[in-house]
Short mmCIF file of C-alpha atoms and ligand atoms in Angstrom, two decimals:
data_model
loop_
_atom_site.label_atom_id
_atom_site.label_comp_id
_atom_site.label_asym_id
_atom_site.label_seq_id
_atom_site.Cartn_x
_atom_site.Cartn_y
_atom_site.Cartn_z
CA MET S 231 71.74 122.79 104.75
CA SER S 232 75.22 122.83 104.07
CA LEU S 233 76.31 124.59 100.73
CA LYS S 234 79.79 122.84 100.81
CA GLN S 235 80.44 120.81 97.83
CA HIS S 236 83.01 117.94 97.96
CA GLY S 237 84.89 115.41 95.92
CA LYS S 238 87.66 113.02 96.23
CA ALA S 239 89.76 111.23 93.62
CA ARG S 240 92.91 109.32 92.95
CA ALA S 241 95.14 109.28 90.01
CA HIS S 242 98.35 107.41 89.03
CA THR S 243 101.39 109.16 87.90
CA ASN S 244 102.53 108.28 84.19
CA ILE S 245 105.98 108.12 82.53
CA ALA S 246 106.27 109.10 78.95
CA LEU S 247 107.78 106.51 76.45
CA ILE S 248 107.68 109.28 73.62
CA LYS S 249 108.34 112.42 75.36
CA TYR S 250 106.24 115.64 75.34
CA TRP S 251 109.02 118.31 75.00
CA GLY S 252 108.08 121.76 73.92
CA LYS S 253 104.80 123.76 73.67
CA ALA S 254 103.16 125.27 70.69
CA ASP S 255 101.01 127.42 73.09
CA GLU S 256 102.33 128.18 76.64
CA SER S 257 99.38 129.47 78.13
CA LEU S 258 96.96 126.73 77.02
CA ILE S 259 99.46 123.99 77.17
CA ILE S 260 99.48 122.89 73.51
CA PRO S 261 102.38 120.54 72.98
CA MET S 262 104.50 120.63 69.83
CA ASN S 263 104.22 116.83 69.35
CA ASN S 264 102.08 113.90 70.57
CA SER S 265 103.45 111.72 73.51
CA ILE S 266 102.84 108.38 74.58
CA SER S 267 103.06 107.09 78.43
CA VAL S 268 102.39 104.19 80.61
CA THR S 269 100.48 104.66 83.99
CA LEU S 270 102.16 103.40 86.96
CA ASP S 271 100.62 101.35 89.82
CA LYS S 272 102.82 102.29 92.59
CA PHE S 273 102.74 105.93 92.27
CA TYR S 274 99.60 107.75 92.77
CA THR S 275 97.78 110.84 94.35
CA GLU S 276 94.73 111.09 96.28
CA THR S 277 93.18 114.46 96.47
CA GLU S 278 90.04 115.79 98.33
CA VAL S 279 88.60 119.20 97.42
CA THR S 280 85.95 121.25 99.35
CA PHE S 281 84.41 124.27 98.08
CA ASN S 282 82.69 126.43 100.53
CA PRO S 283 81.28 129.96 100.22
CA GLU S 284 82.54 130.79 103.51
CA TYR S 285 86.07 130.21 102.51
CA LYS S 286 87.98 133.57 101.91
CA GLN S 287 90.62 131.86 99.73
CA ASP S 288 92.22 128.78 98.39
CA ARG S 289 94.25 126.68 100.58
CA LEU S 290 96.55 123.60 99.75
CA VAL S 291 97.70 120.99 102.15
CA LEU S 292 100.14 118.48 100.65
CA ASN S 293 101.11 115.55 102.72
CA GLY S 294 99.65 117.01 105.83
CA GLN S 295 101.50 120.47 105.45
CA GLU S 296 100.28 123.60 104.41
CA VAL S 297 101.81 124.63 101.11
CA THR S 298 102.20 128.55 100.30
CA ASP S 299 105.01 128.58 97.46
CA ASP S 300 104.83 128.88 93.65
CA GLU S 301 103.37 125.49 93.41
CA ALA S 302 100.41 126.63 95.65
CA THR S 303 100.03 129.80 93.32
CA LYS S 304 100.17 127.65 90.18
CA ILE S 305 97.38 125.44 91.60
CA TYR S 306 95.10 128.55 92.80
CA ARG S 307 95.36 129.75 88.92
CA PHE S 308 94.18 126.25 87.97
CA MET S 309 91.33 126.59 90.38
CA ASP S 310 90.20 129.83 88.85
CA LEU S 311 89.78 127.81 85.62
CA VAL S 312 87.72 125.32 87.42
CA ARG S 313 85.65 128.00 88.83
CA GLU S 314 84.91 129.37 85.64
CA ARG S 315 83.86 125.82 84.36
CA GLY S 316 81.78 125.45 87.30
CA ASN S 317 80.34 128.90 87.28
CA THR S 318 81.05 129.43 90.86
CA SER S 319 83.12 131.95 92.74
CA MET S 320 83.61 129.60 95.91
CA TYR S 321 87.05 129.14 97.17
CA ALA S 322 88.34 125.70 97.96
CA HIS S 323 90.42 123.70 100.34
CA ILE S 324 92.33 121.15 98.62
CA GLU S 325 94.10 118.14 100.84
CA SER S 326 96.52 116.05 98.68
CA VAL S 327 98.42 112.99 99.66
CA ASN S 328 101.24 111.61 97.52
CA PHE S 329 101.82 108.18 97.63
CA VAL S 330 105.34 107.59 96.62
CA PRO S 331 107.40 104.67 98.22
CA THR S 332 110.48 105.62 100.21
CA ALA S 333 112.75 107.75 97.90
CA ALA S 334 111.84 111.20 97.46
CA GLY S 335 111.80 113.12 94.36
CA LEU S 336 109.16 111.07 92.44
CA ALA S 337 106.18 113.11 93.37
CA SER S 338 104.44 114.21 89.79
CA SER S 339 102.56 117.01 88.52
CA ALA S 340 100.79 114.61 86.26
CA SER S 341 98.88 112.70 89.12
CA ALA S 342 98.51 115.77 90.85
CA TYR S 343 96.54 117.65 88.35
CA ALA S 344 94.74 114.46 87.25
CA ALA S 345 93.43 113.97 90.88
CA LEU S 346 92.46 117.54 91.31
CA SER S 347 90.58 117.80 88.13
CA ALA S 348 88.74 114.79 88.94
CA ALA S 349 88.03 115.67 92.28
CA CYS S 350 86.73 119.08 91.08
CA ASN S 351 84.77 117.27 88.50
CA VAL S 352 82.69 115.55 91.33
CA ALA S 353 82.65 118.46 93.74
CA LEU S 354 81.12 120.90 91.36
CA ASN S 355 78.89 118.25 89.29
CA LEU S 356 80.88 119.13 85.96
CA ASN S 357 79.86 115.90 84.31
CA LEU S 358 83.06 115.94 82.31
CA SER S 359 83.68 113.11 80.21
CA ASP S 360 87.16 111.45 80.26
CA THR S 361 88.21 113.49 77.28
CA ALA S 362 86.90 116.79 78.91
CA LEU S 363 88.61 115.86 82.00
CA SER S 364 91.86 115.28 80.16
CA ARG S 365 91.68 118.70 78.56
CA LEU S 366 91.16 120.23 82.09
CA ALA S 367 94.05 118.42 83.70
CA ARG S 368 96.29 119.51 80.83
CA ARG S 369 95.74 123.07 81.90
CA GLY S 370 97.47 122.28 85.06
CA SER S 371 100.32 120.24 83.68
CA GLY S 372 100.40 118.96 80.25
CA SER S 373 101.49 115.40 81.20
CA ALA S 374 98.57 115.21 83.55
CA CYS S 375 96.12 114.74 80.51
CA ARG S 376 97.67 111.23 80.05
CA SER S 377 96.91 110.14 83.81
CA ILE S 378 93.25 110.23 83.25
CA PHE S 379 93.84 106.87 81.63
CA GLY S 380 95.58 103.49 82.62
CA GLY S 381 97.91 101.35 80.58
CA PHE S 382 99.32 103.13 77.59
CA SER S 383 98.00 106.62 76.86
CA GLU S 384 98.39 108.94 74.09
CA TRP S 385 98.20 112.59 74.07
CA ASN S 386 97.17 113.75 70.70
CA LYS S 387 98.82 117.34 70.33
CA GLY S 388 95.70 118.94 68.55
CA TYR S 389 95.95 122.53 67.88
CA ASP S 390 93.76 124.29 70.18
CA ASP S 391 92.06 123.71 73.85
CA GLU S 392 89.26 121.54 72.47
CA THR S 393 91.47 119.25 70.25
CA SER S 394 94.47 118.62 72.69
CA TYR S 395 93.93 115.63 74.98
CA ALA S 396 94.81 112.02 75.73
CA HIS S 397 93.15 108.81 74.94
CA SER S 398 94.16 105.04 76.03
CA ILE S 399 95.87 102.87 73.65
CA ASP S 400 94.11 99.22 73.60
CA ALA S 401 97.23 97.03 74.23
CA ASN S 402 95.09 93.85 74.46
CA GLY S 403 96.39 93.14 78.27
CA TRP S 404 100.04 93.46 77.33
CA GLU S 405 100.49 95.86 80.28
CA ASN S 406 100.30 92.91 82.77
CA ASP S 407 103.40 91.44 81.30
CA LEU S 408 105.55 94.74 81.67
CA SER S 409 106.92 96.61 84.43
CA MET S 410 109.05 99.76 85.05
CA ILE S 411 112.25 99.70 87.41
CA PHE S 412 113.12 103.24 88.69
CA VAL S 413 116.89 103.98 89.79
CA VAL S 414 116.57 106.86 92.17
CA ILE S 415 119.61 109.07 91.95
CA ASN S 416 120.28 111.75 94.24
CA ASN S 417 121.45 114.78 92.68
CA LYS S 418 122.56 118.06 94.49
CA SER S 419 122.73 120.15 91.24
CA LYS S 420 120.25 123.01 90.78
CA LYS S 421 116.93 121.71 89.23
CA ILE S 422 115.78 122.85 86.01
CA SER S 423 111.78 122.41 85.87
CA SER S 424 110.48 120.62 82.77
CA ARG S 425 108.35 123.53 82.13
CA SER S 426 111.30 125.82 81.72
CA GLY S 427 113.56 123.36 80.36
CA MET S 428 111.37 122.60 77.46
CA SER S 429 110.63 126.17 76.82
CA HIS S 430 114.26 127.17 76.61
CA THR S 431 114.94 124.09 74.28
CA ARG S 432 112.04 124.77 72.04
CA GLN S 433 113.39 128.50 71.59
CA THR S 434 116.98 127.93 71.22
CA SER S 435 118.01 124.37 70.59
CA ARG S 436 119.78 123.69 67.37
CA PHE S 437 118.46 120.32 67.59
CA TYR S 438 114.90 120.96 68.39
CA GLN S 439 113.68 120.73 64.51
CA TYR S 440 115.46 117.21 64.17
CA TRP S 441 113.37 116.32 67.29
CA LEU S 442 110.13 117.38 65.50
CA ASP S 443 111.03 115.76 62.35
CA HIS S 444 111.50 112.21 63.87
CA VAL S 445 108.85 112.19 66.67
CA ASP S 446 105.81 111.31 64.36
CA ASP S 447 107.66 108.11 63.16
CA ASP S 448 108.46 107.08 66.81
CA ILE S 449 104.85 107.60 67.72
CA SER S 450 103.68 105.11 64.72
CA ASP S 451 106.46 102.75 65.66
CA VAL S 452 105.53 102.40 69.11
CA LYS S 453 101.82 102.01 68.29
CA ASP S 454 102.87 99.19 65.76
CA ALA S 455 104.98 97.65 68.48
CA ILE S 456 102.25 97.66 71.00
CA HIS S 457 99.80 96.29 68.41
CA ASN S 458 102.20 93.34 67.95
CA LYS S 459 103.33 93.17 71.55
CA ASN S 460 106.89 93.40 70.23
CA PHE S 461 108.98 94.48 73.30
CA ASN S 462 112.32 94.82 71.48
CA LYS S 463 110.95 97.04 69.06
CA LEU S 464 109.16 99.07 71.58
CA GLY S 465 112.22 99.36 73.63
CA GLU S 466 114.53 100.38 71.00
CA VAL S 467 112.01 103.30 69.85
CA ILE S 468 111.63 104.56 73.42
CA GLU S 469 115.34 104.44 74.24
CA GLU S 470 116.09 106.36 71.34
CA ASN S 471 113.40 108.98 71.70
CA GLY S 472 114.31 109.59 75.19
CA LEU S 473 118.16 110.17 74.30
CA ARG S 474 117.03 112.44 71.41
CA MET S 475 115.00 114.52 73.87
CA HIS S 476 117.96 114.94 76.09
CA ALA S 477 120.22 115.62 73.08
CA THR S 478 117.97 118.73 72.36
CA ASN S 479 118.82 120.11 75.90
CA LEU S 480 122.56 119.77 74.96
CA GLY S 481 121.84 121.58 71.60
CA SER S 482 120.10 124.33 73.52
CA GLN S 483 121.95 127.90 73.93
CA PRO S 484 123.27 127.74 76.59
CA PRO S 485 123.25 123.96 76.72
CA PHE S 486 122.06 121.97 79.78
CA THR S 487 121.64 118.45 80.75
CA TYR S 488 119.49 116.64 83.44
CA LEU S 489 121.71 113.69 83.49
CA VAL S 490 124.69 112.87 85.86
CA PRO S 491 127.42 110.11 86.14
CA GLU S 492 125.19 107.82 87.94
CA SER S 493 122.27 108.18 85.25
CA TYR S 494 125.03 106.70 82.73
CA GLN S 495 126.19 103.98 85.05
CA ALA S 496 122.71 102.80 85.08
CA MET S 497 122.23 102.98 81.26
CA GLU S 498 125.41 101.06 81.10
CA ILE S 499 124.03 98.21 83.25
CA VAL S 500 120.96 98.17 81.20
CA HIS S 501 123.03 97.42 78.13
CA GLN S 502 124.79 94.77 79.87
CA CYS S 503 121.68 93.09 80.97
CA ARG S 504 120.62 93.23 77.27
CA GLU S 505 123.65 91.59 76.03
CA ALA S 506 123.18 88.86 78.64
CA GLY S 507 119.86 88.16 77.08
CA PHE S 508 117.64 90.21 79.70
CA PRO S 509 116.24 92.90 77.77
CA GLY S 510 115.24 96.32 79.26
CA TYR S 511 115.19 99.78 77.75
CA PHE S 512 115.80 103.09 79.87
CA THR S 513 114.11 106.35 79.66
CA MET S 514 114.65 109.67 81.74
CA ASP S 515 112.64 112.75 82.31
CA ALA S 516 113.56 116.21 83.48
CA GLY S 517 115.94 114.93 86.39
CA PRO S 518 118.86 112.36 86.73
CA ASN S 519 116.50 109.30 87.52
CA VAL S 520 116.69 106.41 85.20
CA LYS S 521 113.48 104.35 84.40
CA ILE S 522 113.75 101.02 82.73
CA LEU S 523 110.94 99.38 80.95
CA THR S 524 111.16 95.59 81.01
CA GLU S 525 109.18 92.49 80.86
CA LYS S 526 108.21 91.28 84.41
CA LYS S 527 109.97 87.87 83.65
CA ASN S 528 113.33 89.83 83.49
CA GLN S 529 112.62 91.99 86.00
CA ASP S 530 114.58 90.28 88.97
CA TYR S 531 117.52 89.78 86.86
CA ILE S 532 117.84 93.55 86.01
CA ILE S 533 117.23 94.64 89.74
CA ASN S 534 120.05 92.43 90.85
CA ALA S 535 122.46 93.77 88.32
CA LEU S 536 121.71 97.24 89.39
CA LEU S 537 121.93 96.15 93.14
CA LYS S 538 125.87 95.68 92.43
CA THR S 539 126.24 99.41 91.92
CA PHE S 540 123.09 101.15 93.65
CA ARG S 541 121.53 100.70 97.18
CA GLU S 542 118.48 98.80 97.52
CA ASP S 543 116.40 101.90 98.53
CA GLN S 544 117.41 103.30 95.14
CA ILE S 545 115.51 100.81 93.26
CA ILE S 546 111.73 100.70 93.03
CA ALA S 547 109.94 98.43 90.68
CA SER S 548 106.12 99.05 89.58
CA ASP S 549 103.53 97.51 87.63
CA ILE S 550 101.74 99.29 84.85
CA THR S 551 98.22 99.77 86.05
CA GLN S 552 95.25 99.59 83.73
CA THR S 553 93.26 101.69 86.29
CA SER S 554 91.93 104.84 85.23
CA ILE S 555 91.22 107.80 87.48
CA GLU S 556 89.21 106.60 90.32
CA ILE S 557 86.56 108.49 92.35
CA ILE S 558 86.77 107.68 96.21
CA LYS S 559 83.69 107.93 98.02
C1 2P0 G 835 106.81 114.06 79.66
N1 2P0 G 835 108.22 115.40 80.87
O1 2P0 G 835 106.25 113.68 78.70
C2 2P0 G 835 107.84 115.08 79.59
C3 2P0 G 835 109.08 114.31 79.07
C4 2P0 G 835 109.60 115.24 81.13
C5 2P0 G 835 110.18 114.72 79.97
O2 2P0 G 835 107.98 116.36 82.99
O3 2P0 G 835 104.85 122.51 81.77
O4 2P0 G 835 105.10 118.69 84.20
O5 2P0 G 835 103.43 121.34 83.37
O6 2P0 G 835 103.13 121.11 80.90
O7 2P0 G 835 103.78 118.02 81.98
C6 2P0 G 835 106.47 116.98 81.20
O8 2P0 G 835 106.25 118.02 81.95
O9 2P0 G 835 105.14 120.03 82.24
C7 2P0 G 835 107.57 116.32 81.63
P1 2P0 G 835 103.97 121.29 82.06
P2 2P0 G 835 104.96 118.54 82.70
O10 2P0 G 835 106.19 113.57 80.76
#
């Protein structure tokens, strides 16, 4: 009889519409504020995990290549947490594949930790509910707790490990009318991870309190807009929230920014499309890429407008998926 235990799962990545930016507890990954995201159809991770009493250490293979860097160390620390939950000392071999179309740089820790958590849930028969799974994924990477759910997802900040997790927001099928366009901007400048960026900002930004003072209103405005299927209202709030997050970075000491001239070019095109009666609204994360939320009926117009400035391989459109985490047999 084999003592190996095995599980495989798929999780889609998510993009925050109301941003998670700053932690109240860095070790448990408890955020300073609630956040809301959409889960994307086109970008996902499939992860297979095998626990075996004969393994001498954890091992990570990503897209067919063995990984031994800091990212792997972070994952092995997460696996210690999983072993604690599963009451086992077995090491694991993890094989993960990121499904990200053509352009590089869009792989996400959100889909990675969501898929890994779900695969471990199966392998070790942890019987975790979606809420418990969301809490576990959060310990790997905060945004991962939102990737347990499809559609619109809200991460309730909570105040401790038990109370900090995501849930899905019922949008009554509105997701089917929406899509997100990615403008992939290659940037040579040195990358500041979201983890260190948000920590530096939380500790030093002159604008951080302002961010906290407004985010709850944004959350409730977004929920109202989803409830009423009011696209323009949703867009106005998310665009402002995203820019406010980037403003906190500029208020840090020393200041920094993730945005580059091409990011502003893409934002300007979005504005022009709006003026022409084809509304889309942008949001940016811990990098220069611009993501545009739009209604599907206006997607082609916006893509064509972007193609006057950007190459075809820099533009990727994705539907919003309503599919939650999936177990693969
Ligand atoms: C988010 N971003 O809500 C925010 C908004 C970017 C901007 O990348 O430290 O990888 O692992 O909890 O979840 C969130 O960064 O950070 C993030 P950790 P995470 O998606």
